[in-house]
Amino acid sequence: KNQVEQSPQSLIILEGKNCTLQCNYTVSPFSNLRWYKQDTGRGPVSLTIMTFSENTKSNGRYTATLDADTKQSSLHITASQLSDSASYICVVSDDGNAGNMLTFGGGTRLMVKP
Amino acid sequence: NAGVTQTPKFRILKIGQSMTLQCAQDMNHNYMYWYRQDPGMGLKLIYYSVGAGITDKGEVPNGYNVSRSTTEDFPLRLELAAPSQTSVYFCASSYPQDQPQHFGDGTRLSIL
């Protein structure tokens, strides 16, 4: 069964600090890996999407890495801001049909304190 | 830019009642999806559609029905509400299927 595990479940950091969120997956065959940001009370918003051949991708202060060999990904947030407080969701896509292709992790809830 | 619009935002139902959750997108996306999100859990796919007139079951379809008469609209129907259906429901769309999905802001549904 395809699974996506994220760690830690929750994290508290001070404004201006960096942090790294982890994602391990057992999805096969692999197509791409996505990171989403979900603010409280809102729908997820895409941050990055990486295919098998990409091992890093940035979106502003967010940098995602992918190691397809160990089936691990990380999301690094640089110089955190209060607005980074949200849940971050790792999603892995397989090569199946359109609807059953995505497996969602349970998310990491990040709180940035002043 | 509207994107994906879901209505209502909140709803409380009694056990056994029925209702339709509305979802509309204005991006001309072929692919549309319904998910439910339970506390601390990953999103689970309920139903999806690859185009008007075509729908298919996802991981947790029991107790739900969908239709896709137009590209823009993808309503989700609960026929006999049960407490286990208390959740936050998200609609999403994408084009093509391997591009990031665009999500609505969800419908928070409580069954009492």
PDB file of N, CA and C in Angstrom, chain A residues 1 32 34 36 38 40-46 49 89 96-102 104-106, chain B residues 31 33 35 37 40-43 45 48 50 57-59 90 97-101 103-105 108:
ATOM      1  N   LYS A   1       0.836  -1.196   0.000  1.00  0.00           N
ATOM      2  CA  LYS A   1       0.000   0.000   0.000  1.00  0.00           C
ATOM      3  C   LYS A   1       0.872   1.248   0.000  1.00  0.00           C
ATOM      4  N   ASN A  32       5.833  11.976  -9.344  1.00  0.00           N
ATOM      5  CA  ASN A  32       6.346  13.255  -8.855  1.00  0.00           C
ATOM      6  C   ASN A  32       5.993  13.434  -7.384  1.00  0.00           C
ATOM      7  N   ARG A  34       5.091  16.461  -4.422  1.00  0.00           N
ATOM      8  CA  ARG A  34       4.615  17.844  -4.283  1.00  0.00           C
ATOM      9  C   ARG A  34       4.624  18.246  -2.829  1.00  0.00           C
ATOM     10  N   TYR A  36       2.683  21.098  -0.396  1.00  0.00           N
ATOM     11  CA  TYR A  36       1.617  22.084  -0.317  1.00  0.00           C
ATOM     12  C   TYR A  36       1.680  22.781   1.041  1.00  0.00           C
ATOM     13  N   GLN A  38      -0.890  24.650   3.751  1.00  0.00           N
ATOM     14  CA  GLN A  38      -2.313  24.808   4.052  1.00  0.00           C
ATOM     15  C   GLN A  38      -2.476  25.707   5.263  1.00  0.00           C
ATOM     16  N   THR A  40      -4.666  27.681   8.101  1.00  0.00           N
ATOM     17  CA  THR A  40      -5.839  27.273   8.873  1.00  0.00           C
ATOM     18  C   THR A  40      -7.110  27.767   8.195  1.00  0.00           C
ATOM     19  N   GLY A  41      -8.042  26.859   7.975  1.00  0.00           N
ATOM     20  CA  GLY A  41      -9.318  27.231   7.385  1.00  0.00           C
ATOM     21  C   GLY A  41      -9.288  27.450   5.880  1.00  0.00           C
ATOM     22  N   ARG A  42      -8.188  27.098   5.233  1.00  0.00           N
ATOM     23  CA  ARG A  42      -8.073  27.291   3.781  1.00  0.00           C
ATOM     24  C   ARG A  42      -7.704  25.975   3.104  1.00  0.00           C
ATOM     25  N   GLY A  43      -7.811  25.960   1.792  1.00  0.00           N
ATOM     26  CA  GLY A  43      -7.380  24.792   1.044  1.00  0.00           C
ATOM     27  C   GLY A  43      -5.875  24.803   0.831  1.00  0.00           C
ATOM     28  N   PRO A  44      -5.282  23.635   0.546  1.00  0.00           N
ATOM     29  CA  PRO A  44      -3.831  23.574   0.282  1.00  0.00           C
ATOM     30  C   PRO A  44      -3.454  24.381  -0.960  1.00  0.00           C
ATOM     31  N   VAL A  45      -2.251  24.952  -0.905  1.00  0.00           N
ATOM     32  CA  VAL A  45      -1.713  25.720  -2.025  1.00  0.00           C
ATOM     33  C   VAL A  45      -0.363  25.130  -2.396  1.00  0.00           C
ATOM     34  N   SER A  46      -0.152  24.905  -3.684  1.00  0.00           N
ATOM     35  CA  SER A  46       1.072  24.259  -4.146  1.00  0.00           C
ATOM     36  C   SER A  46       2.300  25.136  -3.917  1.00  0.00           C
ATOM     37  N   ILE A  49       6.767  21.170  -7.061  1.00  0.00           N
ATOM     38  CA  ILE A  49       6.507  19.846  -7.615  1.00  0.00           C
ATOM     39  C   ILE A  49       7.791  19.382  -8.277  1.00  0.00           C
ATOM     40  N   ILE A  89       2.092  19.901   3.674  1.00  0.00           N
ATOM     41  CA  ILE A  89       1.662  18.571   3.273  1.00  0.00           C
ATOM     42  C   ILE A  89       2.528  18.063   2.133  1.00  0.00           C
ATOM     43  N   GLY A  96      -0.417   5.918 -11.785  1.00  0.00           N
ATOM     44  CA  GLY A  96      -1.713   5.308 -12.002  1.00  0.00           C
ATOM     45  C   GLY A  96      -2.641   6.212 -12.781  1.00  0.00           C
ATOM     46  N   ASN A  97      -3.940   5.912 -12.710  1.00  0.00           N
ATOM     47  CA  ASN A  97      -4.899   6.729 -13.448  1.00  0.00           C
ATOM     48  C   ASN A  97      -5.095   8.074 -12.762  1.00  0.00           C
ATOM     49  N   ALA A  98      -5.862   8.926 -13.351  1.00  0.00           N
ATOM     50  CA  ALA A  98      -5.940  10.325 -12.913  1.00  0.00           C
ATOM     51  C   ALA A  98      -6.367  10.463 -11.471  1.00  0.00           C
ATOM     52  N   GLY A  99      -7.324   9.653 -11.035  1.00  0.00           N
ATOM     53  CA  GLY A  99      -7.853   9.914  -9.708  1.00  0.00           C
ATOM     54  C   GLY A  99      -7.092   9.271  -8.588  1.00  0.00           C
ATOM     55  N   ASN A 100      -6.564   8.102  -8.770  1.00  0.00           N
ATOM     56  CA  ASN A 100      -5.927   7.382  -7.675  1.00  0.00           C
ATOM     57  C   ASN A 100      -4.432   7.613  -7.625  1.00  0.00           C
ATOM     58  N   MET A 101      -3.945   8.660  -8.254  1.00  0.00           N
ATOM     59  CA  MET A 101      -2.523   8.833  -8.390  1.00  0.00           C
ATOM     60  C   MET A 101      -1.850   9.525  -7.220  1.00  0.00           C
ATOM     61  N   LEU A 102      -2.599  10.182  -6.322  1.00  0.00           N
ATOM     62  CA  LEU A 102      -1.986  10.972  -5.268  1.00  0.00           C
ATOM     63  C   LEU A 102      -2.149  10.324  -3.904  1.00  0.00           C
ATOM     64  N   PHE A 104      -1.454  11.396   0.072  1.00  0.00           N
ATOM     65  CA  PHE A 104      -1.188  12.559   0.906  1.00  0.00           C
ATOM     66  C   PHE A 104      -0.587  12.139   2.239  1.00  0.00           C
ATOM     67  N   GLY A 105       0.409  12.880   2.695  1.00  0.00           N
ATOM     68  CA  GLY A 105       0.891  12.730   4.055  1.00  0.00           C
ATOM     69  C   GLY A 105      -0.050  13.443   5.029  1.00  0.00           C
ATOM     70  N   GLY A 106       0.123  13.167   6.311  1.00  0.00           N
ATOM     71  CA  GLY A 106      -0.740  13.774   7.317  1.00  0.00           C
ATOM     72  C   GLY A 106      -0.375  15.211   7.652  1.00  0.00           C
TER      73      GLY A 106
ATOM     74  N   TYR B  31      -9.745  17.997 -15.092  1.00  0.00           N
ATOM     75  CA  TYR B  31      -9.740  17.095 -13.958  1.00  0.00           C
ATOM     76  C   TYR B  31     -10.290  17.787 -12.717  1.00  0.00           C
ATOM     77  N   TYR B  33     -11.727  16.879  -8.500  1.00  0.00           N
ATOM     78  CA  TYR B  33     -11.592  15.884  -7.443  1.00  0.00           C
ATOM     79  C   TYR B  33     -12.387  16.320  -6.211  1.00  0.00           C
ATOM     80  N   TYR B  35     -12.160  15.521  -2.025  1.00  0.00           N
ATOM     81  CA  TYR B  35     -11.422  14.909  -0.931  1.00  0.00           C
ATOM     82  C   TYR B  35     -12.141  15.194   0.387  1.00  0.00           C
ATOM     83  N   GLN B  37     -10.976  15.575   4.568  1.00  0.00           N
ATOM     84  CA  GLN B  37      -9.823  15.713   5.443  1.00  0.00           C
ATOM     85  C   GLN B  37     -10.288  15.596   6.887  1.00  0.00           C
ATOM     86  N   GLY B  40      -5.773  15.534  11.605  1.00  0.00           N
ATOM     87  CA  GLY B  40      -4.502  14.825  11.707  1.00  0.00           C
ATOM     88  C   GLY B  40      -4.252  13.799  10.631  1.00  0.00           C
ATOM     89  N   MET B  41      -5.180  13.674   9.684  1.00  0.00           N
ATOM     90  CA  MET B  41      -5.048  12.653   8.637  1.00  0.00           C
ATOM     91  C   MET B  41      -4.799  13.307   7.291  1.00  0.00           C
ATOM     92  N   GLY B  42      -4.220  12.534   6.389  1.00  0.00           N
ATOM     93  CA  GLY B  42      -4.045  13.020   5.030  1.00  0.00           C
ATOM     94  C   GLY B  42      -5.371  13.067   4.294  1.00  0.00           C
ATOM     95  N   LEU B  43      -5.428  13.863   3.250  1.00  0.00           N
ATOM     96  CA  LEU B  43      -6.647  13.940   2.438  1.00  0.00           C
ATOM     97  C   LEU B  43      -6.932  12.596   1.781  1.00  0.00           C
ATOM     98  N   LEU B  45      -9.249  10.647  -1.164  1.00  0.00           N
ATOM     99  CA  LEU B  45     -10.009  10.897  -2.388  1.00  0.00           C
ATOM    100  C   LEU B  45     -11.355  10.185  -2.343  1.00  0.00           C
ATOM    101  N   TYR B  48     -13.537  11.363  -8.389  1.00  0.00           N
ATOM    102  CA  TYR B  48     -12.847  12.251  -9.304  1.00  0.00           C
ATOM    103  C   TYR B  48     -13.498  12.190 -10.678  1.00  0.00           C
ATOM    104  N   VAL B  50     -12.490  13.057 -14.963  1.00  0.00           N
ATOM    105  CA  VAL B  50     -11.479  13.444 -15.940  1.00  0.00           C
ATOM    106  C   VAL B  50     -12.074  14.306 -17.056  1.00  0.00           C
ATOM    107  N   LYS B  57     -14.803   6.355  -8.918  1.00  0.00           N
ATOM    108  CA  LYS B  57     -14.637   6.278  -7.474  1.00  0.00           C
ATOM    109  C   LYS B  57     -13.174   6.426  -7.091  1.00  0.00           C
ATOM    110  N   GLY B  58     -13.009   7.051  -5.904  1.00  0.00           N
ATOM    111  CA  GLY B  58     -11.687   7.134  -5.314  1.00  0.00           C
ATOM    112  C   GLY B  58     -11.531   6.109  -4.208  1.00  0.00           C
ATOM    113  N   GLU B  59     -10.808   6.501  -3.168  1.00  0.00           N
ATOM    114  CA  GLU B  59     -10.490   5.576  -2.084  1.00  0.00           C
ATOM    115  C   GLU B  59     -11.661   5.358  -1.120  1.00  0.00           C
ATOM    116  N   PHE B  90     -12.898  19.020   0.570  1.00  0.00           N
ATOM    117  CA  PHE B  90     -12.200  19.892  -0.358  1.00  0.00           C
ATOM    118  C   PHE B  90     -12.436  19.429  -1.786  1.00  0.00           C
ATOM    119  N   GLN B  97      -3.313  16.304 -15.642  1.00  0.00           N
ATOM    120  CA  GLN B  97      -3.409  15.588 -14.378  1.00  0.00           C
ATOM    121  C   GLN B  97      -2.124  15.616 -13.594  1.00  0.00           C
ATOM    122  N   ASP B  98      -0.957  15.825 -14.217  1.00  0.00           N
ATOM    123  CA  ASP B  98       0.292  15.802 -13.474  1.00  0.00           C
ATOM    124  C   ASP B  98       0.734  17.198 -13.049  1.00  0.00           C
ATOM    125  N   GLN B  99      -0.144  18.175 -13.178  1.00  0.00           N
ATOM    126  CA  GLN B  99       0.139  19.512 -12.695  1.00  0.00           C
ATOM    127  C   GLN B  99      -0.465  19.711 -11.302  1.00  0.00           C
ATOM    128  N   PRO B 100       0.055  20.696 -10.540  1.00  0.00           N
ATOM    129  CA  PRO B 100      -0.476  20.906  -9.185  1.00  0.00           C
ATOM    130  C   PRO B 100      -1.975  21.133  -9.198  1.00  0.00           C
ATOM    131  N   GLN B 101      -2.629  20.627  -8.192  1.00  0.00           N
ATOM    132  CA  GLN B 101      -4.059  20.825  -8.067  1.00  0.00           C
ATOM    133  C   GLN B 101      -4.354  22.176  -7.408  1.00  0.00           C
ATOM    134  N   PHE B 103      -7.044  23.995  -5.059  1.00  0.00           N
ATOM    135  CA  PHE B 103      -8.065  23.615  -4.094  1.00  0.00           C
ATOM    136  C   PHE B 103      -8.995  24.779  -3.767  1.00  0.00           C
ATOM    137  N   GLY B 104     -10.239  24.426  -3.462  1.00  0.00           N
ATOM    138  CA  GLY B 104     -11.143  25.387  -2.849  1.00  0.00           C
ATOM    139  C   GLY B 104     -10.836  25.501  -1.360  1.00  0.00           C
ATOM    140  N   ASP B 105     -11.566  26.344  -0.672  1.00  0.00           N
ATOM    141  CA  ASP B 105     -11.323  26.566   0.757  1.00  0.00           C
ATOM    142  C   ASP B 105     -12.099  25.625   1.663  1.00  0.00           C
ATOM    143  N   ARG B 108     -16.999  22.739   5.741  1.00  0.00           N
ATOM    144  CA  ARG B 108     -16.918  22.079   7.047  1.00  0.00           C
ATOM    145  C   ARG B 108     -18.289  21.542   7.387  1.00  0.00           C
TER     146      ARG B 108
END
